[in-house]
Backbone as a ProteinNet text record, in pm:
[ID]
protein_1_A
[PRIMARY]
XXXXXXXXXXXXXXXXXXXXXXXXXXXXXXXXXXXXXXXXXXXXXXXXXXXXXXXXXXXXXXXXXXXXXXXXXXXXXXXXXXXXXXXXXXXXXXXXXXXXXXXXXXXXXXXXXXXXXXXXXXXXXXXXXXXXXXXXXXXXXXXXXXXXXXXXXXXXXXXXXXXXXXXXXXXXXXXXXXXXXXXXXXXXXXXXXXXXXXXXXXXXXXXXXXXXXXXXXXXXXXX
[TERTIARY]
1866.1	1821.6	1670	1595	1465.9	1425.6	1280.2	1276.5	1123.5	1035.3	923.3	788.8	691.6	570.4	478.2	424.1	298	206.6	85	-25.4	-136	-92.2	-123.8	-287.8	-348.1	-458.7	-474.9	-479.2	-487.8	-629.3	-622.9	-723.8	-788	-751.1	-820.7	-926.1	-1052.7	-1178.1	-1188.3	-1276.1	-1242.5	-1132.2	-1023	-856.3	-865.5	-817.9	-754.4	-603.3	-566.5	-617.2	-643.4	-712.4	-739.6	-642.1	-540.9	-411.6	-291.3	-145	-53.1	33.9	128.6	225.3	357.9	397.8	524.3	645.8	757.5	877.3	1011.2	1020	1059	1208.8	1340.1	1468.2	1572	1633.8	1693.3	1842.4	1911	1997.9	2138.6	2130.2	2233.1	2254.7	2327.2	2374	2268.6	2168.3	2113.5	1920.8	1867.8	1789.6	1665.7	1632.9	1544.6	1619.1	1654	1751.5	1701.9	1576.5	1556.2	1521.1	1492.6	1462.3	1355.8	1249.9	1100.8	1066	1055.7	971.7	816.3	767.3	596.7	567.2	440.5	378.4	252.8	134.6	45.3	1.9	59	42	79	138.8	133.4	265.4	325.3	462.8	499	614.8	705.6	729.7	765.8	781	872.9	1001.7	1109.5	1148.3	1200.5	1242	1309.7	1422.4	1499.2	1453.5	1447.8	1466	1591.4	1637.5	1743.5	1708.7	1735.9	1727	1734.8	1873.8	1914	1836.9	1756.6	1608.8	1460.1	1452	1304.6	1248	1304.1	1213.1	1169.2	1231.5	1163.9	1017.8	1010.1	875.5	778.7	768.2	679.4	588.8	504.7	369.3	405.8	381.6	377.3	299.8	193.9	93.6	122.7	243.8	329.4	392.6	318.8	296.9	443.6	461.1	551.3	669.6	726.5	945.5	967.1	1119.9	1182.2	1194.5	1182.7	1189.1	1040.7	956.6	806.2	775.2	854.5	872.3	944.4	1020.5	1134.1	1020	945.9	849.4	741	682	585.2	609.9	738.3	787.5	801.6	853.4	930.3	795	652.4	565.5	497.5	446.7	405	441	578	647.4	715.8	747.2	839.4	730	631	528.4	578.9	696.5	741	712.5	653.4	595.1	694.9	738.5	769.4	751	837.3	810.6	753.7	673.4	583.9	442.2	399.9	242.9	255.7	153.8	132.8	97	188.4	202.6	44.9	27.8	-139.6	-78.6	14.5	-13.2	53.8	21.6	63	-102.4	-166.4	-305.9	-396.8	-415.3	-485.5	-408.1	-257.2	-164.9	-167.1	-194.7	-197.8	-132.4	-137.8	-66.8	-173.9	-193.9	-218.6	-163.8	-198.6	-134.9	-201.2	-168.3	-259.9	-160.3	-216.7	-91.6	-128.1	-30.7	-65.6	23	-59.7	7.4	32.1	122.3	132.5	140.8	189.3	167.1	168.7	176.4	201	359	440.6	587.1	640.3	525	570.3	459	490.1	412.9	454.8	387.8	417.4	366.4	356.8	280.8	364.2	218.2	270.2	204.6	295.8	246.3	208.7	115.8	136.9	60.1	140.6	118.3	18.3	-76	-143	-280.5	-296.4	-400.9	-569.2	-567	-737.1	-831.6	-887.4	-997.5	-1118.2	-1185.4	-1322.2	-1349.3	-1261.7	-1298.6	-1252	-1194.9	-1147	-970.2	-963.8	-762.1	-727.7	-595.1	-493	-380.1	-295.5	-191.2	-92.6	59.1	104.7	264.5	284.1	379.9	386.1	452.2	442.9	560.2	559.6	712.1	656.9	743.8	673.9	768	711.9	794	769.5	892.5	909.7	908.2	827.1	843.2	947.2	982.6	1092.1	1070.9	1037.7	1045.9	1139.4	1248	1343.4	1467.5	1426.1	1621.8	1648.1	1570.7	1606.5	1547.4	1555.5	1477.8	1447	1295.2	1262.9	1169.3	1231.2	1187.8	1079.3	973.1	878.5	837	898.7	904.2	954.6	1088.1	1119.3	1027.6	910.1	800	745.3	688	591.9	593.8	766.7	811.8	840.9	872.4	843.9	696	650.2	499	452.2	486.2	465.5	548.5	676.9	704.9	667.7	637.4	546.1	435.2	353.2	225.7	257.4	352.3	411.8	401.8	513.5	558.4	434.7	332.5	209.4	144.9	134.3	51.5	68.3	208.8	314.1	296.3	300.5	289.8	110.3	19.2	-121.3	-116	-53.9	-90.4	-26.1	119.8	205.8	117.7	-26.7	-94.1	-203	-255.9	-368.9	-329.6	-204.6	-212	-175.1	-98.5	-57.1	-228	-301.7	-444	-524.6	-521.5	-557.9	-489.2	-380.4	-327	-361.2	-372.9	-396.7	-593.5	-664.6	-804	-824.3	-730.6	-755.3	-731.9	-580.1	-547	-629.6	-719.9	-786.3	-928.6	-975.3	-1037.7	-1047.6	-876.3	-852.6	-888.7	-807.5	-850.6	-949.5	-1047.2	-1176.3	-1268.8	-1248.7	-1263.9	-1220.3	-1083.7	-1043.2	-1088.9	-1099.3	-1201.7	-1372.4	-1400.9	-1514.3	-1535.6	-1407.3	-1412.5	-1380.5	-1309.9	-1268.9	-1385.6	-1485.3	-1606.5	-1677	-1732.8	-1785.1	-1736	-1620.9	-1552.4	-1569	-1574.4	-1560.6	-1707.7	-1840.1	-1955.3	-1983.7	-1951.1	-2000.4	-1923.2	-1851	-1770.3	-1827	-1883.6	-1988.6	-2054.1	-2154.6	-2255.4	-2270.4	-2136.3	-2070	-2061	-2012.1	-2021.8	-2158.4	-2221.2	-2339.7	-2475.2	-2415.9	-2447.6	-2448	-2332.4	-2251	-2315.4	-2271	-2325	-2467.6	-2562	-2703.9	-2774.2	-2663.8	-2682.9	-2645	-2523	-2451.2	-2545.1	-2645.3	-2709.4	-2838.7	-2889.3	-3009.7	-2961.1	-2864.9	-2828.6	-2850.8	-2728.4	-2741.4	-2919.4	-3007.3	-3131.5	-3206.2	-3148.8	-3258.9	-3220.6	-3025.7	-2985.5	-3003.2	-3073.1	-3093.7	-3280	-3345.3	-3503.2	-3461.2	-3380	-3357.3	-3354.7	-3242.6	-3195.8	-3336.1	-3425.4	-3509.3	-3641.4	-3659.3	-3774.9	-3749.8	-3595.1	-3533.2	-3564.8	-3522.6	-3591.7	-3683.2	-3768.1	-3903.9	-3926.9	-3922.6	-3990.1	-3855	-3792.2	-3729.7	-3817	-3855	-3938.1	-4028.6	-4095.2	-4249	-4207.9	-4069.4	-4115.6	-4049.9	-4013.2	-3960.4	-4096.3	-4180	-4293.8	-4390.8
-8385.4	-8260	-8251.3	-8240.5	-8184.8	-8042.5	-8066.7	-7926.3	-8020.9	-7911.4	-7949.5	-7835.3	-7814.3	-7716.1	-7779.4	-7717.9	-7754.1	-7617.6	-7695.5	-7574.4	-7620.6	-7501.2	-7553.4	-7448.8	-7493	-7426	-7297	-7199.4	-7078	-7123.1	-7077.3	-7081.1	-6950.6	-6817.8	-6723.7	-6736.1	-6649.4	-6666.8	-6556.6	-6639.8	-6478.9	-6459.1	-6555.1	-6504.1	-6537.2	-6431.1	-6490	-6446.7	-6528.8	-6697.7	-6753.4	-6878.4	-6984.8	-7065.2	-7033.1	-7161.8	-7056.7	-7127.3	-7016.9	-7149.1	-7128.9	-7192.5	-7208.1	-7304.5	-7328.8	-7400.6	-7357	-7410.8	-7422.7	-7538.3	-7660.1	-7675.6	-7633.9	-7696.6	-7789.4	-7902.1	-7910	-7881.2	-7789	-7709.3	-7750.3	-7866.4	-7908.2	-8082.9	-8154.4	-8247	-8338.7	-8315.6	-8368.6	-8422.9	-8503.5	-8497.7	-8407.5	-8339.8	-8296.4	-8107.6	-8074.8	-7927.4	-7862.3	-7810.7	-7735.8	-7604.1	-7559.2	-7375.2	-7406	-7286.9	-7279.4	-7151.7	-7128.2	-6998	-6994.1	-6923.8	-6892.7	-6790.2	-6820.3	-6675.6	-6677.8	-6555.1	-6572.3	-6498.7	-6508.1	-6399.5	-6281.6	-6251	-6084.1	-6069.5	-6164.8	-6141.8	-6254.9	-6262.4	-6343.4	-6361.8	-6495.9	-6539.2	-6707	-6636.4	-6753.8	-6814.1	-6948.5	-7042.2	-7095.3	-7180.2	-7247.8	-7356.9	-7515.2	-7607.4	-7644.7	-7710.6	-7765	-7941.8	-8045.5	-8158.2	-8114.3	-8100.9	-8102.8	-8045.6	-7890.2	-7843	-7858	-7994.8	-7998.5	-8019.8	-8075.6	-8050.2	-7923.1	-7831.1	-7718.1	-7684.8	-7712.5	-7709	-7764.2	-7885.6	-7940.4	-7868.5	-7930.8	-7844.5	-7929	-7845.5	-7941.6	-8046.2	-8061.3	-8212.7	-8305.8	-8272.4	-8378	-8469.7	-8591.4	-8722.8	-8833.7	-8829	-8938	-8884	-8967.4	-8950.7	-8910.6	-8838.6	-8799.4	-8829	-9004.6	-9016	-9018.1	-9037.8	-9018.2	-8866.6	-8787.7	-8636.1	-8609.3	-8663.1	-8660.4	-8686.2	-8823.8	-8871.7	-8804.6	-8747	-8661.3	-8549.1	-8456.1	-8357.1	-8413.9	-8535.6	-8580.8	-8612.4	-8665	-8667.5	-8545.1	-8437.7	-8313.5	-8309.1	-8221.2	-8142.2	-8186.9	-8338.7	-8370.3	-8474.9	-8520.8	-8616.5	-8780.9	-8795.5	-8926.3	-8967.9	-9131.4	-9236.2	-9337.1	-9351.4	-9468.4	-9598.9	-9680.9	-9811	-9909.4	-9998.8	-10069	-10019.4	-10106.7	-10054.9	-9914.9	-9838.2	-9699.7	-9652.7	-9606.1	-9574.8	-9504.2	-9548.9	-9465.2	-9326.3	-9315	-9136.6	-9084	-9139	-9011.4	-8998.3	-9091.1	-9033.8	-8918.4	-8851.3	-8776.2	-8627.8	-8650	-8528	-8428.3	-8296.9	-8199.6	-8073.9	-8011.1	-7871	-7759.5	-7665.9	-7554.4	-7429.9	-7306.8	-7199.4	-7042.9	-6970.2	-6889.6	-6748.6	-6671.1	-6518.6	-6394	-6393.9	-6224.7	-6104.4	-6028.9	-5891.6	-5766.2	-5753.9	-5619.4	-5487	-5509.8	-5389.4	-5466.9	-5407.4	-5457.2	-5510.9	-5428.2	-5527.4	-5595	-5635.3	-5695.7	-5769.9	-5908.2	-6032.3	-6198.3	-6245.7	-6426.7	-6515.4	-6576.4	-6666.8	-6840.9	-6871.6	-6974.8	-7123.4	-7205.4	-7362.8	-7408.8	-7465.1	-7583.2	-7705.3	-7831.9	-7924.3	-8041.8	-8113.6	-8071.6	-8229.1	-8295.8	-8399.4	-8364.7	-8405.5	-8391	-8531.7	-8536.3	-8716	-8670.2	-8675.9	-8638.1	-8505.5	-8401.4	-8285.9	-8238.5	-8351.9	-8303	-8319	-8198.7	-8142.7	-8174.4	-8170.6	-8224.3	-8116.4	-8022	-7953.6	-8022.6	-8086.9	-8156.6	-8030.7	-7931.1	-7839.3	-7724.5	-7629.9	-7473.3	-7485.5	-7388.9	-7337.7	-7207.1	-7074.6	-6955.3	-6938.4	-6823	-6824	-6661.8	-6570.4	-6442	-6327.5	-6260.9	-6181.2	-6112.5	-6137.3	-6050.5	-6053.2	-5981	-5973.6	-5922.7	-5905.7	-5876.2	-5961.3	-6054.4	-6145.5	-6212.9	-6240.3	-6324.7	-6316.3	-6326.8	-6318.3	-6475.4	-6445.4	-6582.8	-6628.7	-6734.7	-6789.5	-6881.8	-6817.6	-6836.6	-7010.8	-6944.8	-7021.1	-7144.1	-7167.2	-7250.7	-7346.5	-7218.4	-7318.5	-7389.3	-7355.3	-7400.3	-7522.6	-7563.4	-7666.3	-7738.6	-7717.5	-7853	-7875.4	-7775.4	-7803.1	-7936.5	-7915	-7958.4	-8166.8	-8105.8	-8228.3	-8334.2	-8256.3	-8357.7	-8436.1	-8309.1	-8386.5	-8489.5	-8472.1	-8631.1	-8711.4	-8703.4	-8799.9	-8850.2	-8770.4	-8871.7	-8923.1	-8875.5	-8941.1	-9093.3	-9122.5	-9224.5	-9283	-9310.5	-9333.5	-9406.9	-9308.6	-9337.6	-9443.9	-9419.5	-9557.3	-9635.9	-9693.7	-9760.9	-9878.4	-9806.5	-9858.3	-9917.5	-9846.5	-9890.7	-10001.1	-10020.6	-10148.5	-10283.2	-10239.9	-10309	-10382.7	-10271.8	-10316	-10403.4	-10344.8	-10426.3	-10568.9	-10602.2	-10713.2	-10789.6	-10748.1	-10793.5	-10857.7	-10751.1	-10824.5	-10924.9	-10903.1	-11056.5	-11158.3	-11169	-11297.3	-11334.1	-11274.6	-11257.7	-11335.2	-11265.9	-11313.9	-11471.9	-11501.3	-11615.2	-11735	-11671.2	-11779.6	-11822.7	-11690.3	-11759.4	-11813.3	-11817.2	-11934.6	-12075.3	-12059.4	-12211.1	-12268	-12162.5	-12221.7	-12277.4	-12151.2	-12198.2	-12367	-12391.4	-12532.9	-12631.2	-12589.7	-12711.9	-12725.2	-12657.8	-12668.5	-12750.1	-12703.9	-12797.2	-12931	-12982.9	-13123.5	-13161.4	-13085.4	-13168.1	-13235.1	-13126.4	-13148.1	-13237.2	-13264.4	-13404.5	-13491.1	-13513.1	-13648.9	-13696.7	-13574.9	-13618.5	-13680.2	-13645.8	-13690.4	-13801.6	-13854.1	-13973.8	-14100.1	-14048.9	-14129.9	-14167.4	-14064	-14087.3	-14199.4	-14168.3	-14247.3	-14392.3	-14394.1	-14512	-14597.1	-14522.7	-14606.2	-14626.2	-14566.2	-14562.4	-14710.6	-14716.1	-14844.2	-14967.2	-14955.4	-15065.7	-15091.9	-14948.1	-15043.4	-15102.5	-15046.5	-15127.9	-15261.5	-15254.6	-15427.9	-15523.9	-15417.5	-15504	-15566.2	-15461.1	-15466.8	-15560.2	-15580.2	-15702.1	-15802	-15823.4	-15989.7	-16026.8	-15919.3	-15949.5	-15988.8	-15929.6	-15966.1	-16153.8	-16152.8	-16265.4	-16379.4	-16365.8	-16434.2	-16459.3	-16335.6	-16390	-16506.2	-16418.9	-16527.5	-16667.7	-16718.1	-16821.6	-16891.5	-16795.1	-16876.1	-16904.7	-16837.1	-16826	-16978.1	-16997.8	-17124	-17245.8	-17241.6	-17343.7	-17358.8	-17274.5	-17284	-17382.5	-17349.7	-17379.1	-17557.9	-17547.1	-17689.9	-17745.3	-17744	-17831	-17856.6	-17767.4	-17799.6	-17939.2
6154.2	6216.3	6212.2	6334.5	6377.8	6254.8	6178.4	6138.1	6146.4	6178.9	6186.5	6200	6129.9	6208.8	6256.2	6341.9	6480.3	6434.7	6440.1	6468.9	6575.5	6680.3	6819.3	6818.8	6876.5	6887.6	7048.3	7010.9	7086.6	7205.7	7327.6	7432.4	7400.4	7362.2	7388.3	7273.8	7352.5	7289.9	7205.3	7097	6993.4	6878.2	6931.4	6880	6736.8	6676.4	6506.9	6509.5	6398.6	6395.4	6502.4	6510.9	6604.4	6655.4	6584.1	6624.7	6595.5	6645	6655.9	6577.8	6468.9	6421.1	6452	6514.3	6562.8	6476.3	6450.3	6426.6	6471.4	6471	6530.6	6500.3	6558.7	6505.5	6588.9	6536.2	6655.2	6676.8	6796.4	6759.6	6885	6916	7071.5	7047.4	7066.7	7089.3	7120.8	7205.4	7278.5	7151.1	7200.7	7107.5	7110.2	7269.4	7265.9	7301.5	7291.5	7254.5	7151.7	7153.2	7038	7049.4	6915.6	6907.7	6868.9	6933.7	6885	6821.9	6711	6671.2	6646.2	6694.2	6698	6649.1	6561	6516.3	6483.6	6505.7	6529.7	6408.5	6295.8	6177.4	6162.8	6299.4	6325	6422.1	6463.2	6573.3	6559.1	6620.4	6595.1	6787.7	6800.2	6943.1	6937.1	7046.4	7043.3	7184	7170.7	7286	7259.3	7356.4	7349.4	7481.2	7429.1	7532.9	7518	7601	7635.9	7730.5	7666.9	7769.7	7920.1	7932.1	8097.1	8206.2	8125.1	8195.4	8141.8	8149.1	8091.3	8239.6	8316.6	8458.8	8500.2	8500.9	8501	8437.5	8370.2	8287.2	8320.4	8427.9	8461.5	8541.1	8538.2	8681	8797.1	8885.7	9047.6	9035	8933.9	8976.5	8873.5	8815	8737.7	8803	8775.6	8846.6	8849.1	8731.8	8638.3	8668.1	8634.2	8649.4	8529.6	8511.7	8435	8311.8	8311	8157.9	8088.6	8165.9	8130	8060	8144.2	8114.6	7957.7	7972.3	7805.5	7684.2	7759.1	7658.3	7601.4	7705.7	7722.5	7598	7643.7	7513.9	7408.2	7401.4	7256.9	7145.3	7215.2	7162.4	7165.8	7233.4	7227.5	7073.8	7118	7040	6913.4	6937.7	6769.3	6715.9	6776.5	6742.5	6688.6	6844.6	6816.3	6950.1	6892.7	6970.1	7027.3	7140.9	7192.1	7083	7095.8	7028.7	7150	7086.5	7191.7	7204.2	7305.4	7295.5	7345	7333.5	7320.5	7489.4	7528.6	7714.7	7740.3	7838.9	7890.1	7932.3	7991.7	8016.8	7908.2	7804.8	7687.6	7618.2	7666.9	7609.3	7626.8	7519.2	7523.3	7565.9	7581.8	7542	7431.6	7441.5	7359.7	7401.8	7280	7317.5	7286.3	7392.8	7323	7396.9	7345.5	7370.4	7385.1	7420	7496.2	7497.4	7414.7	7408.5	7487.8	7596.4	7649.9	7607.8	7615.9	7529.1	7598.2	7638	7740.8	7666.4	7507	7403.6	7275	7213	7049.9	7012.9	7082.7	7074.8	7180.9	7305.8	7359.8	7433.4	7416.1	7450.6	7427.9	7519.4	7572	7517.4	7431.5	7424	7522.5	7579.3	7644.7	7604.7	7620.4	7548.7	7631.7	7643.5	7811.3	7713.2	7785.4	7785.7	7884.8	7843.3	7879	7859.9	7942.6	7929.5	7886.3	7785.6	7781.6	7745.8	7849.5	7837.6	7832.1	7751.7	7759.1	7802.3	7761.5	7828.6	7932.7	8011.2	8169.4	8132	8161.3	8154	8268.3	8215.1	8335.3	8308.4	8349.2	8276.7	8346	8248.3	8310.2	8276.1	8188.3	8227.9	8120.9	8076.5	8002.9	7970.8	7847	7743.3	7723.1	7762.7	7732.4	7626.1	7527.5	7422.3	7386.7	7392.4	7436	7279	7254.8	7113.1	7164	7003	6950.8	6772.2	6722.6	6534.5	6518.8	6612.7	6489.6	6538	6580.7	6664.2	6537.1	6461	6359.3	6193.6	6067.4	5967.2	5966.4	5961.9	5927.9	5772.3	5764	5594.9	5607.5	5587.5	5577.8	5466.4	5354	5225.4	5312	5415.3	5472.7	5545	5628	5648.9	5592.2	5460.1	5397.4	5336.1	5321.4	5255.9	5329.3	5475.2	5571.7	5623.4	5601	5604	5491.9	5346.6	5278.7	5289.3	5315.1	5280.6	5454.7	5532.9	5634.5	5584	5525	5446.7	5367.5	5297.3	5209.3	5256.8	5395.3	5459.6	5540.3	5575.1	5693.8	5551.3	5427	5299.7	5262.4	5264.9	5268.5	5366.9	5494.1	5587.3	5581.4	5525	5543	5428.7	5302.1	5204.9	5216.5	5317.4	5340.2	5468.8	5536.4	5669.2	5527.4	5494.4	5379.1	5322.9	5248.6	5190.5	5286.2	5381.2	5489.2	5578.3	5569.7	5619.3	5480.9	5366.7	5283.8	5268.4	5274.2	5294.7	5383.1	5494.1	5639.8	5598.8	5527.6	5587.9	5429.4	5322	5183.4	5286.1	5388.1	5520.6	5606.3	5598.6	5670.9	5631.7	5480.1	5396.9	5392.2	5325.4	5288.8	5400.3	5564.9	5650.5	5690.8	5659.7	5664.2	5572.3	5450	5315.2	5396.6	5442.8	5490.6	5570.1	5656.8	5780.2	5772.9	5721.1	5641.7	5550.8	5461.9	5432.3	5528.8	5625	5705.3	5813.5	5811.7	5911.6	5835	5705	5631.2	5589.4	5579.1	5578.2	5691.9	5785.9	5948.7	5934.3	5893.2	5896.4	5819.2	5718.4	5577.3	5631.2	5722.3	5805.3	5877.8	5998.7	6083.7	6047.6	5917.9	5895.1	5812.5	5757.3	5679.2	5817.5	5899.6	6049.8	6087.4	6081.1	6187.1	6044.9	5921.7	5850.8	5835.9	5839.1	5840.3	5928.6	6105.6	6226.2	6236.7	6185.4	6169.5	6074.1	5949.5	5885.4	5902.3	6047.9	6057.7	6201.1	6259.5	6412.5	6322.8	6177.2	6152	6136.6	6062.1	6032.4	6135	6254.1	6382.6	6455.5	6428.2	6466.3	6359.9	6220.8	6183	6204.9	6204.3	6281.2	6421.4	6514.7	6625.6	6602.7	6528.9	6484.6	6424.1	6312.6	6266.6	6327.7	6446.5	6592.2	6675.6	6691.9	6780.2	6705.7	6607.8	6502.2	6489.9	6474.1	6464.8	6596.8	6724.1	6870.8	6888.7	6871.8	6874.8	6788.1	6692.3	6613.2	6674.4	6681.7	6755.8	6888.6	6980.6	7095.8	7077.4	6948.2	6876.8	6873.6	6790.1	6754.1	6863.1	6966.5	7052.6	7131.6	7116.2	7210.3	7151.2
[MASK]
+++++++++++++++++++++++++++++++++++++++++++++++++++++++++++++++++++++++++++++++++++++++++++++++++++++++++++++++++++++++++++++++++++++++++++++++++++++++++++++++++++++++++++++++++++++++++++++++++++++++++++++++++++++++++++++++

């Protein structure tokens, strides 16, 4: 079961808090079927997705097919990645959210999802999420402890990459010690060669001096 909090950051200027806290359940058969509760410190605001209508949610300048769409939410909202290299249009996907208030017990807050590259957005679709404080009691304490045990879990996750990276650059280390020696053996070979052949062309060059001195006085005395 999906239980998860999001703290999405609010558009309105000014707003406290700065971010609106979302929780996360998952409540249908399906994997992406969940209940959303939101609260901005001060109200309480609920949704229900459902798989079968996540097209609805899209914006008209939502580019990608359906399952791009699934993907799109499943990373938003549950902050799971595709396996494989990491898809380009999920880059730079975020959520934020933006609350209108028509009174004090009644108001929207809306999610939209949402490309940001350098500043320049793309909105790729919205989840409005409708107050009500009283449809449900909510346990707070409940948050705090999936709050908490997320933090574990990305902590774990961060020293599980750390040693995995520390491992990775000693291999790293090591191959280049080896390499490092096998450049230098290649190099004292070379130069064991070029040794070698250097003493074996003088030789050649004094039995060819030898050879000629020898002609030379044979010349002499035949004359």
């Amino acid at each position: 079961m999906v239980s998860l909090i999001l703290r999405v950051r609010r558009q309105e200027k000014q707003a406290h808090p700065g971010h609106l806290l979302i929780h996360i359940d998952h409540i249908g058969p399906k994997p992406l079927d969940l209940k959303l509760i939101g609260t901005d410190h001060s109200h309480l605001y609920h949704a229900s997705l459902e798989q079968s209508s996540l097209k609805s949610l899209q914006a008209s300048n939502f580019t990608g097919d359906l399952q791009q769409w699934k993907t799109t939410i499943a990373y938003a909202f549950l902050h799971q990645t595709p396996t494989g290299p990491f898809p380009e249009f999920l880059r730079g996907v975020e959520l934020v959210a933006k609350i209108t208030r028509v009174s004090d017990e009644k108001g929207t807050v809306t999610i939209t999802v949402r490309r940001n590259i350098g500043g320049i957005t793309q909105t790729l679709g919205s989840l409005d999420l409708e107050q009500d404080d009283t449809r449900e009691e909510v346990g707070f304490v409940e948050w705090v402890d999936v709050a908490a045990a997320t933090a574990d879990d990305l902590r774990l996750q961060l020293d599980q990459s750390l040693a995995s990276s520390s491992a990775q650059q000693d291999r790293i280390t090591q191959l280049t010690a080896e390499l490092d020696q096998l450049v230098k053996a290649k190099r004292e070979h070379e130069d064991e060669l070029l040794s070698k052949f250097a003493a074996l062309l003088n030789t050649k060059k004094l039995k060819i001096r030898d050879q000629q001195r020898l002609l030379s006085r044979a010349n002499v005395n035949a004359e």
